[in-house]
Short mmCIF file of C-alpha atoms in Angstrom, two decimals:
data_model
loop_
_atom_site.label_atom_id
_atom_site.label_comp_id
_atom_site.label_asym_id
_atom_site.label_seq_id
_atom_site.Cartn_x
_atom_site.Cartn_y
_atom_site.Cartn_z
CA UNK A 44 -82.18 -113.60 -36.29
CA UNK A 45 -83.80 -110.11 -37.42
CA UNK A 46 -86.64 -110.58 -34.21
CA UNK A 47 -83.85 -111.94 -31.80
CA UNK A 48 -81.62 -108.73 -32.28
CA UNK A 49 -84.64 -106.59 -32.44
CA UNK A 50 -85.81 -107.88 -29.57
CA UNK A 51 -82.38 -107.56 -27.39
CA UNK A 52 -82.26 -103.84 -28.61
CA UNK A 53 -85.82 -103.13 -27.20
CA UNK A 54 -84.06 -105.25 -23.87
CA UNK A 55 -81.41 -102.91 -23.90
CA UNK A 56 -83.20 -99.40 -23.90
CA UNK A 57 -85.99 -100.51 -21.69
CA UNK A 58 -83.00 -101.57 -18.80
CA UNK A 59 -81.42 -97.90 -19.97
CA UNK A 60 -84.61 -96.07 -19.54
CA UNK A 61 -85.76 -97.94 -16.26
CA UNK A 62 -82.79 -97.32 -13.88
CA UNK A 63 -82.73 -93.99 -12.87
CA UNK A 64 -78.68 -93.98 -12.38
CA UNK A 65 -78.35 -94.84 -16.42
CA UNK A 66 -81.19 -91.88 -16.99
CA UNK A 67 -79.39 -89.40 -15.18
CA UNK A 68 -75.79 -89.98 -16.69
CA UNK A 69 -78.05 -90.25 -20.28
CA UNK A 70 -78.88 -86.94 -19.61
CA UNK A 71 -77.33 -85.13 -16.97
CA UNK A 72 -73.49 -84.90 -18.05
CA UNK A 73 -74.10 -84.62 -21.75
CA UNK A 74 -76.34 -81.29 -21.18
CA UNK A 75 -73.24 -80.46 -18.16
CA UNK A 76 -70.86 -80.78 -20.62
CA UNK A 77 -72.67 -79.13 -23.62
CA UNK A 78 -72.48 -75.63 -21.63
CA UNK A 79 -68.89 -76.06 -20.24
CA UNK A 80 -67.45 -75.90 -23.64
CA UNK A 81 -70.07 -73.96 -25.78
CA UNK A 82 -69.08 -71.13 -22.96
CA UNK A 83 -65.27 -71.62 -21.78
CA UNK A 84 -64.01 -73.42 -24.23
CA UNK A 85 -63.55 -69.97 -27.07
CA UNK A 86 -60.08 -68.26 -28.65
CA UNK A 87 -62.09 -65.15 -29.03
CA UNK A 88 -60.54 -62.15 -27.06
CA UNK A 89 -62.73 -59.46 -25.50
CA UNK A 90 -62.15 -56.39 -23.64
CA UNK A 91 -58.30 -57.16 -23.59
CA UNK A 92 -56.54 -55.66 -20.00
CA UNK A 93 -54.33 -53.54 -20.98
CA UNK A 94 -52.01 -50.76 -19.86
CA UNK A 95 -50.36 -47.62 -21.12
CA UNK A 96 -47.16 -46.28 -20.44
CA UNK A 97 -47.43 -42.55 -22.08
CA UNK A 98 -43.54 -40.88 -22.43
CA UNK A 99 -45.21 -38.51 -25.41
CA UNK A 100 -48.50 -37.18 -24.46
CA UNK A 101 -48.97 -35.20 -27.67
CA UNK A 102 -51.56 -35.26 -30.13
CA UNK A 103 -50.93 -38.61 -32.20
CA UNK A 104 -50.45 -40.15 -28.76
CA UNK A 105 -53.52 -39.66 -27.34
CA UNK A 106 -55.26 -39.84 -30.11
CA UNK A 107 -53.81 -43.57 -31.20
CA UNK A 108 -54.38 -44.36 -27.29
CA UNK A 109 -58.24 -43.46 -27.93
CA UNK A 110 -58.58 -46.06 -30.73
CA UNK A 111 -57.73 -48.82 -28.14
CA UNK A 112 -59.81 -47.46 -25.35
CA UNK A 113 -62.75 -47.30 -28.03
CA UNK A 114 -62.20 -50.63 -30.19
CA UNK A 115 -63.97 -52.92 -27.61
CA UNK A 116 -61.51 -54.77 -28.09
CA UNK A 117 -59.38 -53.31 -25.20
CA UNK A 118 -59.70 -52.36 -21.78
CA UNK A 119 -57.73 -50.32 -19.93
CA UNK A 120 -56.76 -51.06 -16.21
CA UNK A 121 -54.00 -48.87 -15.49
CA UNK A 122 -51.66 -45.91 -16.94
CA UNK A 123 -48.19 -46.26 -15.68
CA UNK A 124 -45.71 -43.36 -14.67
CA UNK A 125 -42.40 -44.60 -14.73
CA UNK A 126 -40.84 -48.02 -16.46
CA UNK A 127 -40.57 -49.90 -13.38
CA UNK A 128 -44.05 -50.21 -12.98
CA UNK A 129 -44.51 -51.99 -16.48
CA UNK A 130 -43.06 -55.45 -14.87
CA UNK A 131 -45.55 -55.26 -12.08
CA UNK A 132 -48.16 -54.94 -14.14
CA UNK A 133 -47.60 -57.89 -16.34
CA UNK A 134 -46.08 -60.09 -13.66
CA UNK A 135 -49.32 -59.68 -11.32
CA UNK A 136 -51.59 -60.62 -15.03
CA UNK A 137 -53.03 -57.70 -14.31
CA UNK A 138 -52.55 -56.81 -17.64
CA UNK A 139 -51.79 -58.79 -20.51
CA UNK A 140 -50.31 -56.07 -22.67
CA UNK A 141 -48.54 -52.83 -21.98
CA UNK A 142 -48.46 -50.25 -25.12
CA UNK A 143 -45.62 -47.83 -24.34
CA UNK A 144 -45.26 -44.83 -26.47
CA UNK A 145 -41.78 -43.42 -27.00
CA UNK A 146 -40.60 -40.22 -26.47
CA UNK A 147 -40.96 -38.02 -29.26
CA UNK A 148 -43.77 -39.76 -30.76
CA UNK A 149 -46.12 -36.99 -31.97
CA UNK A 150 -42.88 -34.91 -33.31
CA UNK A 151 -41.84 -38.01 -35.15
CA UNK A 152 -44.81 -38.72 -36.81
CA UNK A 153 -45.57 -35.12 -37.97
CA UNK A 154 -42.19 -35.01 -39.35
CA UNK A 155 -42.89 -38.11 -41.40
CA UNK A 156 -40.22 -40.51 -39.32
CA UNK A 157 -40.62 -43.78 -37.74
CA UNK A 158 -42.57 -43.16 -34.46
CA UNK A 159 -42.17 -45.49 -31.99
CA UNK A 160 -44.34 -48.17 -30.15
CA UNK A 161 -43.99 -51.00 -28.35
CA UNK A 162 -46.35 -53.32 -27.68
CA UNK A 163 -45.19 -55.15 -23.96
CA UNK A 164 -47.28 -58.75 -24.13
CA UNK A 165 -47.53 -61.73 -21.38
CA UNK A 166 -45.96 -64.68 -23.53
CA UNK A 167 -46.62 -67.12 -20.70
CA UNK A 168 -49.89 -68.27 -22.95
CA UNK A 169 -48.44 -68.00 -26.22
CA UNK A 170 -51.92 -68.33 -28.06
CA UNK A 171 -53.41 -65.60 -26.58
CA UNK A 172 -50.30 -63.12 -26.72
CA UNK A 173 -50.58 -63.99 -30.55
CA UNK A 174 -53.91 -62.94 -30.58
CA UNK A 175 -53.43 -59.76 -28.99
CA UNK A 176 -50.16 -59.25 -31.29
CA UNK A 177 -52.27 -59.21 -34.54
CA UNK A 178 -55.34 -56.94 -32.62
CA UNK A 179 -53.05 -54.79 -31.61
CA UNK A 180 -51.33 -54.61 -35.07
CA UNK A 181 -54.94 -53.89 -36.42
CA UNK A 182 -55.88 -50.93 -34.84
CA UNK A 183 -52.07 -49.41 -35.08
CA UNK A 184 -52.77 -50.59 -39.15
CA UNK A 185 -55.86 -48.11 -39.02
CA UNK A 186 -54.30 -45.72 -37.11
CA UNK A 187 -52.21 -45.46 -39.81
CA UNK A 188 -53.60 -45.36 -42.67
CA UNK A 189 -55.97 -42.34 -41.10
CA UNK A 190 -52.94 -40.65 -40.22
CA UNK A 191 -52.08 -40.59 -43.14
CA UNK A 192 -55.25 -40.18 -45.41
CA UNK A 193 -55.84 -37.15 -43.45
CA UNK A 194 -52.43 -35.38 -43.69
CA UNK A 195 -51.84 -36.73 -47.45
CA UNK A 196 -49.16 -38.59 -46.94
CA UNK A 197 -48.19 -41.13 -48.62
CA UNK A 198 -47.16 -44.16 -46.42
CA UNK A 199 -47.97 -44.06 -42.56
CA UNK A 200 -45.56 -43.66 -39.95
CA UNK A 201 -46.08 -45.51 -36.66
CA UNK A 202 -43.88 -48.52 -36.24
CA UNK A 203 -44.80 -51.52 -34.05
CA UNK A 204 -42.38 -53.16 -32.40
CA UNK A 205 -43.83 -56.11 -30.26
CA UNK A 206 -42.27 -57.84 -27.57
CA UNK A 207 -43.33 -60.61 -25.15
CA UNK A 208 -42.22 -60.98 -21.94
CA UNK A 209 -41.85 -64.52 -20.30
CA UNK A 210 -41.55 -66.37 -23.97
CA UNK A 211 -39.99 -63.76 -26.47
CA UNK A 212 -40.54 -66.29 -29.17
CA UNK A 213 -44.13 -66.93 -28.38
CA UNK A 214 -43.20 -71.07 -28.65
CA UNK A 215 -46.64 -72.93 -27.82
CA UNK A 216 -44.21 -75.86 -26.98
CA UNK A 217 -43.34 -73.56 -23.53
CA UNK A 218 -47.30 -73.07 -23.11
CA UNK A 219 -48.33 -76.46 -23.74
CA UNK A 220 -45.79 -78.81 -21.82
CA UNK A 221 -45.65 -77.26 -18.40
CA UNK A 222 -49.81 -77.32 -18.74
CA UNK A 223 -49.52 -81.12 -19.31
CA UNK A 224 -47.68 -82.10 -16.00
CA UNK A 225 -50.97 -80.71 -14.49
CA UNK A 226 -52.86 -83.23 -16.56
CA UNK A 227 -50.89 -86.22 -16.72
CA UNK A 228 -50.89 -86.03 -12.83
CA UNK A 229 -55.01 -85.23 -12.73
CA UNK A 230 -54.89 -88.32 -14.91
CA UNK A 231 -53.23 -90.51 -12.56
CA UNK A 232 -54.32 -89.83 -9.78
CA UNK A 233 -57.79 -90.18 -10.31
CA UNK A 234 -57.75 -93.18 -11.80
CA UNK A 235 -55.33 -94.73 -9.13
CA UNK A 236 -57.71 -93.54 -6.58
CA UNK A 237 -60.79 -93.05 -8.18
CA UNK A 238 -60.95 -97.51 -8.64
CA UNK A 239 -59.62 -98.28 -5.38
CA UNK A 240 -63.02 -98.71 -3.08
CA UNK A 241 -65.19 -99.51 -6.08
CA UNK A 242 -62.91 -102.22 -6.99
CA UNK A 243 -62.85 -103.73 -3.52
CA UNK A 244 -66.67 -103.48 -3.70
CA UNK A 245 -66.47 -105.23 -7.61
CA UNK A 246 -64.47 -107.99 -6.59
CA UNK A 247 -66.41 -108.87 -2.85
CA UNK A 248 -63.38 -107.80 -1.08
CA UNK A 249 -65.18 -104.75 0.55
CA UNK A 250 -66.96 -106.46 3.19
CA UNK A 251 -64.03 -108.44 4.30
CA UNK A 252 -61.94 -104.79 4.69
CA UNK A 253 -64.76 -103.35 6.76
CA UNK A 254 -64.34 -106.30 9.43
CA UNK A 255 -60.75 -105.72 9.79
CA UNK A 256 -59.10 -103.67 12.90
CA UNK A 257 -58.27 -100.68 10.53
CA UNK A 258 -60.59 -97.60 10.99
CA UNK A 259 -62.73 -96.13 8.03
CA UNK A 260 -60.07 -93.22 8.01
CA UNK A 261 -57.22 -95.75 8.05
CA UNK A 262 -58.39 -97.23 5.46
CA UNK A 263 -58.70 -94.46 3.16
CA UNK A 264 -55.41 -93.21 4.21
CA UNK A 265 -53.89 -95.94 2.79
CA UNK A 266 -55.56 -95.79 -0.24
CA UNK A 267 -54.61 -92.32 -0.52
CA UNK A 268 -50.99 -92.81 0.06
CA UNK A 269 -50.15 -95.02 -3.58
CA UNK A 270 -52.00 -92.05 -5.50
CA UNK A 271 -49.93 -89.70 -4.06
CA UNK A 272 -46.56 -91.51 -4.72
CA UNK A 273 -47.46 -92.57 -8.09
CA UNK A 274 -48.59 -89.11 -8.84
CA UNK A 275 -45.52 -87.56 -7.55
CA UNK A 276 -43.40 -89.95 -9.68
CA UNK A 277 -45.74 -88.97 -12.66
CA UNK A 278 -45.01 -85.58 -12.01
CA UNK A 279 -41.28 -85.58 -11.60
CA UNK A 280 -40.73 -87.29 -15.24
CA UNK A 281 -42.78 -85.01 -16.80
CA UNK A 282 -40.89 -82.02 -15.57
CA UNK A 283 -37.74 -84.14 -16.08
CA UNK A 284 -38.97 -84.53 -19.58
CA UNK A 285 -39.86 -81.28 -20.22
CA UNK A 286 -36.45 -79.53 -19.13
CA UNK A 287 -34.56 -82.04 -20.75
CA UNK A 288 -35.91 -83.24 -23.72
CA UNK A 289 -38.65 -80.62 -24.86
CA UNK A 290 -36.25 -77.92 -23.67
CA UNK A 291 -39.09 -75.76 -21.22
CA UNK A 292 -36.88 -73.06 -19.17
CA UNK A 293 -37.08 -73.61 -15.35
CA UNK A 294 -36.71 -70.05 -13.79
CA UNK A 295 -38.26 -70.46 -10.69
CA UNK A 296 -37.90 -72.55 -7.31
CA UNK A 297 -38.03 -76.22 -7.24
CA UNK A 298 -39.64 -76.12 -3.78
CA UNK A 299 -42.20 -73.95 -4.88
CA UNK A 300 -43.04 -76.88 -7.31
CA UNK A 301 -42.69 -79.36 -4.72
CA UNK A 302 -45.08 -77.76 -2.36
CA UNK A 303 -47.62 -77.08 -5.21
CA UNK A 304 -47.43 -80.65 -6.54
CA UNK A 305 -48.17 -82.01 -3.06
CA UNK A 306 -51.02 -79.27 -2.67
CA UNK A 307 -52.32 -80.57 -6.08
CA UNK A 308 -52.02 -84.11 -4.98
CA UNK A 309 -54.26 -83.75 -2.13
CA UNK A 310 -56.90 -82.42 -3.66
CA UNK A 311 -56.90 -84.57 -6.80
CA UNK A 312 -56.64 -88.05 -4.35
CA UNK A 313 -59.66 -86.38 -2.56
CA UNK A 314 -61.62 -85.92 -5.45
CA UNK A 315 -60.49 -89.50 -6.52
CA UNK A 316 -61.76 -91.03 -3.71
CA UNK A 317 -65.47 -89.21 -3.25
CA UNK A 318 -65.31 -90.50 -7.05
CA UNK A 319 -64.75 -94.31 -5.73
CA UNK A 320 -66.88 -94.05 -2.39
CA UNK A 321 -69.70 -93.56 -4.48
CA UNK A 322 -69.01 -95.67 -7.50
CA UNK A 323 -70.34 -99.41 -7.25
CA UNK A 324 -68.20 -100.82 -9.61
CA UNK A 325 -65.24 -99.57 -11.84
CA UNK A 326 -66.84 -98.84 -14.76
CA UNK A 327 -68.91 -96.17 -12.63
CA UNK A 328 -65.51 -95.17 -11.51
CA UNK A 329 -64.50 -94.18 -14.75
CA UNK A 330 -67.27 -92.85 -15.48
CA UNK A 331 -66.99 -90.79 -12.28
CA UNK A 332 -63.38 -89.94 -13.24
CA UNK A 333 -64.26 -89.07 -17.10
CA UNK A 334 -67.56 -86.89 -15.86
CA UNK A 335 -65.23 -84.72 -13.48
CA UNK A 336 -61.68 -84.62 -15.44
CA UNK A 337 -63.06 -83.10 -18.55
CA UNK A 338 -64.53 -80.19 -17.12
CA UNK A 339 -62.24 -79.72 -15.11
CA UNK A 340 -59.48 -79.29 -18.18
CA UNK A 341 -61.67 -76.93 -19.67
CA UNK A 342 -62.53 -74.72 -16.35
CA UNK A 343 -58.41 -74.65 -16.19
CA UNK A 344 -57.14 -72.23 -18.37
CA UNK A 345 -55.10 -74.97 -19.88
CA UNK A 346 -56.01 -73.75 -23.79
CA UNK A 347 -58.36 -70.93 -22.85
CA UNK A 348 -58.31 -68.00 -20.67
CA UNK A 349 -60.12 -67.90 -18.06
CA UNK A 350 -60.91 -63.72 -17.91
CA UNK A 351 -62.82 -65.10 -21.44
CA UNK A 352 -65.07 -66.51 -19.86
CA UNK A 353 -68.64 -65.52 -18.55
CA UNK A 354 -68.25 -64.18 -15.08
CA UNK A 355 -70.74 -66.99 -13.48
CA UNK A 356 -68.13 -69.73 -15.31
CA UNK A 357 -65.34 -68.04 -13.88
CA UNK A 358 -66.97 -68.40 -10.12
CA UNK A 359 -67.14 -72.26 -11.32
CA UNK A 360 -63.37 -72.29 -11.85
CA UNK A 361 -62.04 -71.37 -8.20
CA UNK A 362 -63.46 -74.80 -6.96
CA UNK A 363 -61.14 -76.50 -9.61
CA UNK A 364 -57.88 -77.35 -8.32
CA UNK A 365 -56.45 -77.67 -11.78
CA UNK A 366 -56.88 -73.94 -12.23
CA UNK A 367 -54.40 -73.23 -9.09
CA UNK A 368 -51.98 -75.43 -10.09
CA UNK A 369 -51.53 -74.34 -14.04
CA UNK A 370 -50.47 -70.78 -12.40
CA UNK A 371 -47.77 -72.63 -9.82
CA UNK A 372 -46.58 -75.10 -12.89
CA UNK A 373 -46.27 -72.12 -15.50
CA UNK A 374 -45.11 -69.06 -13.10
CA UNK A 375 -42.26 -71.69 -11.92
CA UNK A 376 -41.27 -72.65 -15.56
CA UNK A 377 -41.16 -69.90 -17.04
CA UNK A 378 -41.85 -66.35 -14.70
CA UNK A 379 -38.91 -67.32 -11.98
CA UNK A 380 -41.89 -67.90 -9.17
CA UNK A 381 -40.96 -68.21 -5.79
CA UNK A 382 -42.94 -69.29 -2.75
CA UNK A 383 -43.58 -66.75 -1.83
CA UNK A 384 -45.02 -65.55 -4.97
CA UNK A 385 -47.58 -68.11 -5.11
CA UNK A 386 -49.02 -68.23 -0.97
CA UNK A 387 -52.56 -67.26 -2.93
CA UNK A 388 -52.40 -70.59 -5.20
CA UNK A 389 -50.97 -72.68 -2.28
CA UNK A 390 -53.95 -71.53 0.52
CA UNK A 391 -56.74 -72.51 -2.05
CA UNK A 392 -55.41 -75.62 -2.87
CA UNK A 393 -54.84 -76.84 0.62
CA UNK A 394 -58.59 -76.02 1.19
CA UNK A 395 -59.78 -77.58 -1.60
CA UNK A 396 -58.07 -81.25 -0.82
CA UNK A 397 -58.95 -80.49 3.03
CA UNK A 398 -62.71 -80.66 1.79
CA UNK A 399 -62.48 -83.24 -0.34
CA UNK A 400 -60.96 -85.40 1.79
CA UNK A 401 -63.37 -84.77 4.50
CA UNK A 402 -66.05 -85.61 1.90
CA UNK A 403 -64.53 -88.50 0.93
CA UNK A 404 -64.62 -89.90 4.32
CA UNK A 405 -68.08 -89.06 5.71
CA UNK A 406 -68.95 -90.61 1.70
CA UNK A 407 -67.01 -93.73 2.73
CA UNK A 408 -68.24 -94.57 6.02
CA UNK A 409 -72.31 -93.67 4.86
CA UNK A 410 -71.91 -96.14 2.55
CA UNK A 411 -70.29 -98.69 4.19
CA UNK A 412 -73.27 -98.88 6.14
#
């Protein structure tokens, strides 16, 4: 029995090692996959955007302002003049935190009184704005405590006061759910469409579609169509859901949705089906699905930001469709987005499924030959 099983494990690495398909998906994704998350996938926060909305301008002002610009920690993109502007700034992600110091500030602090700060954050990613809530409470901490070390004093002064905008509780269930009506309709999708021509070819049923009258783009089109609805439907629960039961805030426009989940569709069924053109069989086509679905998670911003990552993995992203679609899904949920708000998420995504549905085709009819 010992020979007989040795001898069907040599069998079975010999048939691995001699097709060059099973070599290749040995090798290739593994490695693929190995960067993707050993460079997006990170919590760590570096060179946080930040602005500064200055109504003090004395001494302890600037001089607390010059421990963020020098932490490394922090980056800052913009000093604002007037309270209106701080809105702009966050809405746009321009910035993910806006420190505004009060009035008074300096003449508070000297005089041994409560200063005060506030700390403005983007709650729409709850795990990050907690991230930047305890950096920014460590360098105000030191601040502090050199404050008042060097004036002998014997408890600081500068008070924190943090606020987040968009989820003033920072609840990861409101960062979380809206992200997974992206996935669940990724998941879907692909695997709707993503089985469709390679199990026509798996069961000999291929051959017999090519002969009918329906053209190569006819046929696709059809097998395009029950991805779509069943992703839709997949999609509309899980907001349903979400509203309902998990209690998500929905302060923007329900066409705005609409039109990004049918954006999102499009591209995800075009994906699906260069997937199954290729495949030979469905167990290809899940592989297909698997090899493209989990980077594509990771490259999303779905649990990490994307401004983390390195600037060549953040080129990588803007082909992902998932990416465009977590910004439409989250600014309608919880920032109040309009249409109008998201034309540059819409645009992208409608060339994205344009090109993979052309791709799909010209995939379908070469190999049909």
């Amino acid at each position: 029995m010992g020979a007989r099983v040795w001898a069907l494990i040599i069998k079975e690495f010999l048939a691995l090692l001699r097709d060059r398909a099973s070599r290749v998906v040995l090798i290739g994704p593994p490695l693929v996959q190995l960067m993707v998350f050993g460079y997006a996938a990170t919590f760590d926060l570096n060179r946080v955007p930040y602005a500064v909305f200055d109504q003090d301008g004395g001494l302890a002002a600037r001089q607390l302002l010059a421990r963020f610009d020098g932490s490394g920690e922090f980056r800052r993109v913009a000093t604002l003049q007037s309270q209106a502007q701080v809105r702009g700034v966050l809405d746009d992600r321009r910035a993910l935190l806006v420190l505004r110091v009060g009035p008074g500030f300096t003449r508070d602090l000297v005089s041994g009184r409560g200063a005060p700060l506030q700390a403005l954050i983007d709650g729409r990613d709850s795990n990050t704005a907690a991230i930047v809530q305890g950096d920014v409470s460590g360098v105000v901490q030191e601040f502090n405590q050199q404050w008042a070390t060097a004036h002998g004093w014997p408890r600081a002064g500068a008070q924190l006061r943090a606020r987040a905008w968009f989820n003033p509780d920072l609840l990861s269930r409101w960062f979380i759910v809206p992200g997974i009506v992206a996935l669940l309709m990724l998941v879907i999708t692909l695997l709707v469409t993503g089985l469709s021509v390679a199990r026509e070819r798996e069961l000999g049923t291929f051959d017999q579609l090519l002969v009918t009258p329906m053209s190569p783009g006819e046929i696709l089109l059809g097998k395009a169509f029950p991805g779509v609805v069943i992703g839709a439907l997949e999609g509309c629960v899980t907001v349903v859901l979400a509203v309902y039961w998990f209690h998500v805030p929905f302060t923007g426009s329900v066409a705005a949705l609409a039109l990004g989940m049918l954006l999102y569709l499009g591209a995800a069924v075009g994906v699906g089906l260069m997937i199954s053109s290729i495949a030979r069989t469905q167990q290809q086509g899940l592989l297909g699905v698997f090899m493209f679905m989990v980077p594509a998670v990771i490259l999303s911003g779905f649990a990490t930001p994307i401004a983390n990552m390195p600037r060549p993995v953040q080129w990588l992203t803007l082909l992902n469709p998932v990416r465009y679609f977590l910004v439409i899904d989250r600014g309608v949920f919880l920032r109040g987005a309009q249409v109008g708000d998201l034309l540059g998420q819409f645009w992208p995504l409608a060339l994205i499924g344009a090109a993979s549905m052309a791709c799909a085709a010209w995939l379908f009819r070469h190999r049909a030959r």
